[in-house]
Amino acid sequence: MAAEHPAPVVRQLRLVVEAADHEAAVAFFRDALGLPEEAAFTGDGDARVVILDAGRATLEITNPAQKRMIDEVEVGRQVAPRIRVAFEVDDARATTARLVAAGASEIAPPTRTPWQSLNSRLDAPADLQITVFQELGRPQERTVDPDPDGDV
């Protein structure tokens, strides 16, 4: 049970990613994925950072069994590193195609999950493995379907 707080303790989740090819990573996540640029800063010694707005943030903490199950559903085998970044989009198929055209490597195409979303898995710039997902119904309509393909 979650502890109740009178006011939010955390105001923002910011995932900080080091990218050896900074320009390519910014172009991919800002231009291809469509994350709006919120701020950009430079510093001594060619130090650069671009902060992109990724909408609402959540921190999804899984145990090893859940991580393995998600890999099996989305990809069909164990592939995820310890940290994977997931982005909710309006059209998983179109976004996946756009990101592959922008340089991502498709690990698995958009796949309907038992939790009623359409998920694809990609290797993206900055050595990130990402999931692109599209919710297929309103939250109250989503149920876990043990056989999303209707094979049972």
PDB file of N, CA and C in Angstrom, residues 75-140:
ATOM      1  N   VAL A  75       9.196  -9.708 -27.305  1.00  0.00           N
ATOM      2  CA  VAL A  75      10.260 -10.091 -28.231  1.00  0.00           C
ATOM      3  C   VAL A  75      10.301 -11.594 -28.505  1.00  0.00           C
ATOM      4  N   GLY A  76       9.882 -12.400 -27.535  1.00  0.00           N
ATOM      5  CA  GLY A  76       9.936 -13.845 -27.703  1.00  0.00           C
ATOM      6  C   GLY A  76      11.193 -14.476 -27.148  1.00  0.00           C
ATOM      7  N   ARG A  77      12.058 -13.650 -26.562  1.00  0.00           N
ATOM      8  CA  ARG A  77      13.297 -14.156 -25.951  1.00  0.00           C
ATOM      9  C   ARG A  77      13.842 -13.078 -25.014  1.00  0.00           C
ATOM     10  N   GLN A  78      14.817 -13.447 -24.211  1.00  0.00           N
ATOM     11  CA  GLN A  78      15.421 -12.511 -23.258  1.00  0.00           C
ATOM     12  C   GLN A  78      16.412 -11.610 -23.980  1.00  0.00           C
ATOM     13  N   VAL A  79      16.143 -10.296 -23.979  1.00  0.00           N
ATOM     14  CA  VAL A  79      17.029  -9.366 -24.666  1.00  0.00           C
ATOM     15  C   VAL A  79      17.285  -8.078 -23.896  1.00  0.00           C
ATOM     16  N   ALA A  80      16.425  -7.740 -22.958  1.00  0.00           N
ATOM     17  CA  ALA A  80      16.501  -6.423 -22.329  1.00  0.00           C
ATOM     18  C   ALA A  80      17.685  -6.306 -21.378  1.00  0.00           C
ATOM     19  N   PRO A  81      18.345  -5.158 -21.431  1.00  0.00           N
ATOM     20  CA  PRO A  81      19.347  -4.873 -20.404  1.00  0.00           C
ATOM     21  C   PRO A  81      18.636  -4.528 -19.106  1.00  0.00           C
ATOM     22  N   ARG A  82      19.386  -4.175 -18.115  1.00  0.00           N
ATOM     23  CA  ARG A  82      18.815  -3.849 -16.799  1.00  0.00           C
ATOM     24  C   ARG A  82      17.871  -2.650 -16.878  1.00  0.00           C
ATOM     25  N   ILE A  83      18.167  -1.692 -17.735  1.00  0.00           N
ATOM     26  CA  ILE A  83      17.322  -0.510 -17.895  1.00  0.00           C
ATOM     27  C   ILE A  83      16.854  -0.439 -19.337  1.00  0.00           C
ATOM     28  N   ARG A  84      15.545  -0.260 -19.500  1.00  0.00           N
ATOM     29  CA  ARG A  84      14.916  -0.100 -20.807  1.00  0.00           C
ATOM     30  C   ARG A  84      13.980   1.095 -20.678  1.00  0.00           C
ATOM     31  N   VAL A  85      13.882   1.916 -21.715  1.00  0.00           N
ATOM     32  CA  VAL A  85      13.039   3.103 -21.679  1.00  0.00           C
ATOM     33  C   VAL A  85      11.830   2.855 -22.571  1.00  0.00           C
ATOM     34  N   ALA A  86      10.633   3.144 -22.062  1.00  0.00           N
ATOM     35  CA  ALA A  86       9.401   2.919 -22.815  1.00  0.00           C
ATOM     36  C   ALA A  86       8.703   4.246 -23.070  1.00  0.00           C
ATOM     37  N   PHE A  87       8.209   4.412 -24.299  1.00  0.00           N
ATOM     38  CA  PHE A  87       7.526   5.634 -24.703  1.00  0.00           C
ATOM     39  C   PHE A  87       6.122   5.291 -25.189  1.00  0.00           C
ATOM     40  N   GLU A  88       5.105   5.893 -24.585  1.00  0.00           N
ATOM     41  CA  GLU A  88       3.739   5.721 -25.072  1.00  0.00           C
ATOM     42  C   GLU A  88       3.525   6.659 -26.253  1.00  0.00           C
ATOM     43  N   VAL A  89       2.976   6.123 -27.330  1.00  0.00           N
ATOM     44  CA  VAL A  89       2.710   6.892 -28.541  1.00  0.00           C
ATOM     45  C   VAL A  89       1.276   6.622 -28.997  1.00  0.00           C
ATOM     46  N   ASP A  90       0.803   7.429 -29.936  1.00  0.00           N
ATOM     47  CA  ASP A  90      -0.544   7.244 -30.463  1.00  0.00           C
ATOM     48  C   ASP A  90      -0.625   6.124 -31.494  1.00  0.00           C
ATOM     49  N   ASP A  91       0.458   5.882 -32.237  1.00  0.00           N
ATOM     50  CA  ASP A  91       0.459   4.887 -33.309  1.00  0.00           C
ATOM     51  C   ASP A  91       1.783   4.130 -33.273  1.00  0.00           C
ATOM     52  N   ALA A  92       1.784   2.965 -32.652  1.00  0.00           N
ATOM     53  CA  ALA A  92       3.023   2.198 -32.475  1.00  0.00           C
ATOM     54  C   ALA A  92       3.614   1.748 -33.808  1.00  0.00           C
ATOM     55  N   ARG A  93       2.769   1.358 -34.752  1.00  0.00           N
ATOM     56  CA  ARG A  93       3.297   0.891 -36.041  1.00  0.00           C
ATOM     57  C   ARG A  93       4.000   2.027 -36.799  1.00  0.00           C
ATOM     58  N   ALA A  94       3.342   3.171 -36.911  1.00  0.00           N
ATOM     59  CA  ALA A  94       3.931   4.296 -37.641  1.00  0.00           C
ATOM     60  C   ALA A  94       5.180   4.818 -36.932  1.00  0.00           C
ATOM     61  N   THR A  95       5.138   4.898 -35.613  1.00  0.00           N
ATOM     62  CA  THR A  95       6.297   5.392 -34.863  1.00  0.00           C
ATOM     63  C   THR A  95       7.468   4.432 -35.007  1.00  0.00           C
ATOM     64  N   THR A  96       7.205   3.142 -34.929  1.00  0.00           N
ATOM     65  CA  THR A  96       8.270   2.151 -35.091  1.00  0.00           C
ATOM     66  C   THR A  96       8.919   2.303 -36.465  1.00  0.00           C
ATOM     67  N   ALA A  97       8.114   2.410 -37.500  1.00  0.00           N
ATOM     68  CA  ALA A  97       8.652   2.568 -38.861  1.00  0.00           C
ATOM     69  C   ALA A  97       9.484   3.848 -38.969  1.00  0.00           C
ATOM     70  N   ARG A  98       8.994   4.935 -38.380  1.00  0.00           N
ATOM     71  CA  ARG A  98       9.724   6.216 -38.430  1.00  0.00           C
ATOM     72  C   ARG A  98      11.055   6.112 -37.696  1.00  0.00           C
ATOM     73  N   LEU A  99      11.071   5.435 -36.551  1.00  0.00           N
ATOM     74  CA  LEU A  99      12.303   5.316 -35.774  1.00  0.00           C
ATOM     75  C   LEU A  99      13.315   4.397 -36.454  1.00  0.00           C
ATOM     76  N   VAL A 100      12.842   3.343 -37.087  1.00  0.00           N
ATOM     77  CA  VAL A 100      13.748   2.473 -37.847  1.00  0.00           C
ATOM     78  C   VAL A 100      14.353   3.261 -39.008  1.00  0.00           C
ATOM     79  N   ALA A 101      13.540   4.055 -39.686  1.00  0.00           N
ATOM     80  CA  ALA A 101      14.052   4.888 -40.780  1.00  0.00           C
ATOM     81  C   ALA A 101      15.061   5.913 -40.278  1.00  0.00           C
ATOM     82  N   ALA A 102      14.930   6.306 -39.007  1.00  0.00           N
ATOM     83  CA  ALA A 102      15.851   7.286 -38.416  1.00  0.00           C
ATOM     84  C   ALA A 102      17.090   6.645 -37.803  1.00  0.00           C
ATOM     85  N   GLY A 103      17.226   5.329 -37.915  1.00  0.00           N
ATOM     86  CA  GLY A 103      18.452   4.683 -37.462  1.00  0.00           C
ATOM     87  C   GLY A 103      18.334   3.670 -36.355  1.00  0.00           C
ATOM     88  N   ALA A 104      17.144   3.476 -35.793  1.00  0.00           N
ATOM     89  CA  ALA A 104      16.985   2.448 -34.754  1.00  0.00           C
ATOM     90  C   ALA A 104      16.997   1.071 -35.409  1.00  0.00           C
ATOM     91  N   SER A 105      17.359   0.059 -34.632  1.00  0.00           N
ATOM     92  CA  SER A 105      17.295  -1.323 -35.105  1.00  0.00           C
ATOM     93  C   SER A 105      16.094  -1.992 -34.442  1.00  0.00           C
ATOM     94  N   GLU A 106      15.238  -2.569 -35.261  1.00  0.00           N
ATOM     95  CA  GLU A 106      14.057  -3.242 -34.730  1.00  0.00           C
ATOM     96  C   GLU A 106      14.448  -4.591 -34.152  1.00  0.00           C
ATOM     97  N   ILE A 107      14.140  -4.780 -32.884  1.00  0.00           N
ATOM     98  CA  ILE A 107      14.351  -6.067 -32.222  1.00  0.00           C
ATOM     99  C   ILE A 107      13.104  -6.919 -32.401  1.00  0.00           C
ATOM    100  N   ALA A 108      11.939  -6.287 -32.255  1.00  0.00           N
ATOM    101  CA  ALA A 108      10.660  -6.981 -32.440  1.00  0.00           C
ATOM    102  C   ALA A 108       9.635  -5.977 -32.944  1.00  0.00           C
ATOM    103  N   PRO A 109       8.803  -6.392 -33.908  1.00  0.00           N
ATOM    104  CA  PRO A 109       7.792  -5.490 -34.453  1.00  0.00           C
ATOM    105  C   PRO A 109       6.658  -5.260 -33.459  1.00  0.00           C
ATOM    106  N   PRO A 110       5.773  -4.321 -33.745  1.00  0.00           N
ATOM    107  CA  PRO A 110       4.633  -4.105 -32.854  1.00  0.00           C
ATOM    108  C   PRO A 110       3.864  -5.406 -32.622  1.00  0.00           C
ATOM    109  N   THR A 111       3.695  -5.723 -31.346  1.00  0.00           N
ATOM    110  CA  THR A 111       3.061  -6.967 -30.923  1.00  0.00           C
ATOM    111  C   THR A 111       1.996  -6.660 -29.900  1.00  0.00           C
ATOM    112  N   ARG A 112       0.819  -7.253 -30.063  1.00  0.00           N
ATOM    113  CA  ARG A 112      -0.259  -7.065 -29.086  1.00  0.00           C
ATOM    114  C   ARG A 112       0.093  -7.842 -27.821  1.00  0.00           C
ATOM    115  N   THR A 113      -0.002  -7.168 -26.670  1.00  0.00           N
ATOM    116  CA  THR A 113       0.368  -7.782 -25.390  1.00  0.00           C
ATOM    117  C   THR A 113      -0.878  -8.248 -24.636  1.00  0.00           C
ATOM    118  N   PRO A 114      -0.700  -9.109 -23.638  1.00  0.00           N
ATOM    119  CA  PRO A 114      -1.834  -9.530 -22.816  1.00  0.00           C
ATOM    120  C   PRO A 114      -2.448  -8.371 -22.026  1.00  0.00           C
ATOM    121  N   TRP A 115      -1.684  -7.296 -21.817  1.00  0.00           N
ATOM    122  CA  TRP A 115      -2.205  -6.149 -21.076  1.00  0.00           C
ATOM    123  C   TRP A 115      -2.792  -5.095 -22.017  1.00  0.00           C
ATOM    124  N   GLN A 116      -3.114  -5.516 -23.254  1.00  0.00           N
ATOM    125  CA  GLN A 116      -3.846  -4.707 -24.227  1.00  0.00           C
ATOM    126  C   GLN A 116      -3.118  -3.447 -24.672  1.00  0.00           C
ATOM    127  N   SER A 117      -1.881  -3.630 -25.057  1.00  0.00           N
ATOM    128  CA  SER A 117      -1.138  -2.561 -25.702  1.00  0.00           C
ATOM    129  C   SER A 117      -0.416  -3.159 -26.903  1.00  0.00           C
ATOM    130  N   LEU A 118       0.013  -2.298 -27.795  1.00  0.00           N
ATOM    131  CA  LEU A 118       0.763  -2.708 -28.968  1.00  0.00           C
ATOM    132  C   LEU A 118       2.188  -2.225 -28.755  1.00  0.00           C
ATOM    133  N   ASN A 119       3.128  -3.149 -28.567  1.00  0.00           N
ATOM    134  CA  ASN A 119       4.497  -2.819 -28.167  1.00  0.00           C
ATOM    135  C   ASN A 119       5.503  -3.290 -29.208  1.00  0.00           C
ATOM    136  N   SER A 120       6.471  -2.417 -29.522  1.00  0.00           N
ATOM    137  CA  SER A 120       7.613  -2.834 -30.334  1.00  0.00           C
ATOM    138  C   SER A 120       8.872  -2.600 -29.505  1.00  0.00           C
ATOM    139  N   ARG A 121       9.941  -3.282 -29.867  1.00  0.00           N
ATOM    140  CA  ARG A 121      11.207  -3.148 -29.148  1.00  0.00           C
ATOM    141  C   ARG A 121      12.270  -2.739 -30.145  1.00  0.00           C
ATOM    142  N   LEU A 122      13.094  -1.750 -29.763  1.00  0.00           N
ATOM    143  CA  LEU A 122      14.111  -1.196 -30.651  1.00  0.00           C
ATOM    144  C   LEU A 122      15.420  -0.974 -29.914  1.00  0.00           C
ATOM    145  N   ASP A 123      16.528  -1.092 -30.634  1.00  0.00           N
ATOM    146  CA  ASP A 123      17.814  -0.596 -30.157  1.00  0.00           C
ATOM    147  C   ASP A 123      17.940   0.808 -30.721  1.00  0.00           C
ATOM    148  N   ALA A 124      18.119   1.788 -29.845  1.00  0.00           N
ATOM    149  CA  ALA A 124      18.131   3.196 -30.227  1.00  0.00           C
ATOM    150  C   ALA A 124      19.511   3.808 -29.969  1.00  0.00           C
ATOM    151  N   PRO A 125      19.732   5.025 -30.473  1.00  0.00           N
ATOM    152  CA  PRO A 125      20.994   5.706 -30.172  1.00  0.00           C
ATOM    153  C   PRO A 125      21.220   5.839 -28.668  1.00  0.00           C
ATOM    154  N   ALA A 126      22.442   6.123 -28.296  1.00  0.00           N
ATOM    155  CA  ALA A 126      22.889   6.258 -26.909  1.00  0.00           C
ATOM    156  C   ALA A 126      22.851   4.910 -26.191  1.00  0.00           C
ATOM    157  N   ASP A 127      22.931   3.829 -26.960  1.00  0.00           N
ATOM    158  CA  ASP A 127      22.939   2.475 -26.396  1.00  0.00           C
ATOM    159  C   ASP A 127      21.727   2.205 -25.516  1.00  0.00           C
ATOM    160  N   LEU A 128      20.568   2.730 -25.921  1.00  0.00           N
ATOM    161  CA  LEU A 128      19.340   2.490 -25.177  1.00  0.00           C
ATOM    162  C   LEU A 128      18.484   1.475 -25.906  1.00  0.00           C
ATOM    163  N   GLN A 129      17.920   0.551 -25.149  1.00  0.00           N
ATOM    164  CA  GLN A 129      16.886  -0.305 -25.690  1.00  0.00           C
ATOM    165  C   GLN A 129      15.566   0.340 -25.294  1.00  0.00           C
ATOM    166  N   ILE A 130      14.678   0.513 -26.275  1.00  0.00           N
ATOM    167  CA  ILE A 130      13.418   1.183 -25.984  1.00  0.00           C
ATOM    168  C   ILE A 130      12.232   0.318 -26.398  1.00  0.00           C
ATOM    169  N   THR A 131      11.129   0.554 -25.717  1.00  0.00           N
ATOM    170  CA  THR A 131       9.839   0.012 -26.119  1.00  0.00           C
ATOM    171  C   THR A 131       8.994   1.191 -26.558  1.00  0.00           C
ATOM    172  N   VAL A 132       8.332   1.045 -27.689  1.00  0.00           N
ATOM    173  CA  VAL A 132       7.330   2.001 -28.138  1.00  0.00           C
ATOM    174  C   VAL A 132       6.005   1.292 -27.929  1.00  0.00           C
ATOM    175  N   PHE A 133       5.083   1.922 -27.188  1.00  0.00           N
ATOM    176  CA  PHE A 133       3.817   1.242 -26.921  1.00  0.00           C
ATOM    177  C   PHE A 133       2.623   2.151 -27.145  1.00  0.00           C
ATOM    178  N   GLN A 134       1.544   1.512 -27.582  1.00  0.00           N
ATOM    179  CA  GLN A 134       0.271   2.182 -27.835  1.00  0.00           C
ATOM    180  C   GLN A 134      -0.789   1.472 -27.015  1.00  0.00           C
ATOM    181  N   GLU A 135      -1.457   2.202 -26.149  1.00  0.00           N
ATOM    182  CA  GLU A 135      -2.549   1.609 -25.367  1.00  0.00           C
ATOM    183  C   GLU A 135      -3.721   1.376 -26.303  1.00  0.00           C
ATOM    184  N   LEU A 136      -4.352   0.193 -26.227  1.00  0.00           N
ATOM    185  CA  LEU A 136      -5.405  -0.172 -27.160  1.00  0.00           C
ATOM    186  C   LEU A 136      -6.808   0.069 -26.617  1.00  0.00           C
ATOM    187  N   GLY A 137      -6.921   0.653 -25.476  1.00  0.00           N
ATOM    188  CA  GLY A 137      -8.227   0.973 -24.909  1.00  0.00           C
ATOM    189  C   GLY A 137      -8.048   1.881 -23.721  1.00  0.00           C
ATOM    190  N   ARG A 138      -9.158   2.402 -23.221  1.00  0.00           N
ATOM    191  CA  ARG A 138      -9.085   3.222 -22.013  1.00  0.00           C
ATOM    192  C   ARG A 138      -8.705   2.322 -20.844  1.00  0.00           C
ATOM    193  N   PRO A 139      -8.072   2.882 -19.783  1.00  0.00           N
ATOM    194  CA  PRO A 139      -7.603   2.048 -18.669  1.00  0.00           C
ATOM    195  C   PRO A 139      -8.662   1.106 -18.108  1.00  0.00           C
ATOM    196  N   GLN A 140      -9.900   1.565 -17.975  1.00  0.00           N
ATOM    197  CA  GLN A 140     -10.932   0.709 -17.409  1.00  0.00           C
ATOM    198  C   GLN A 140     -11.334  -0.419 -18.361  1.00  0.00           C
TER     199      GLN A 140
END
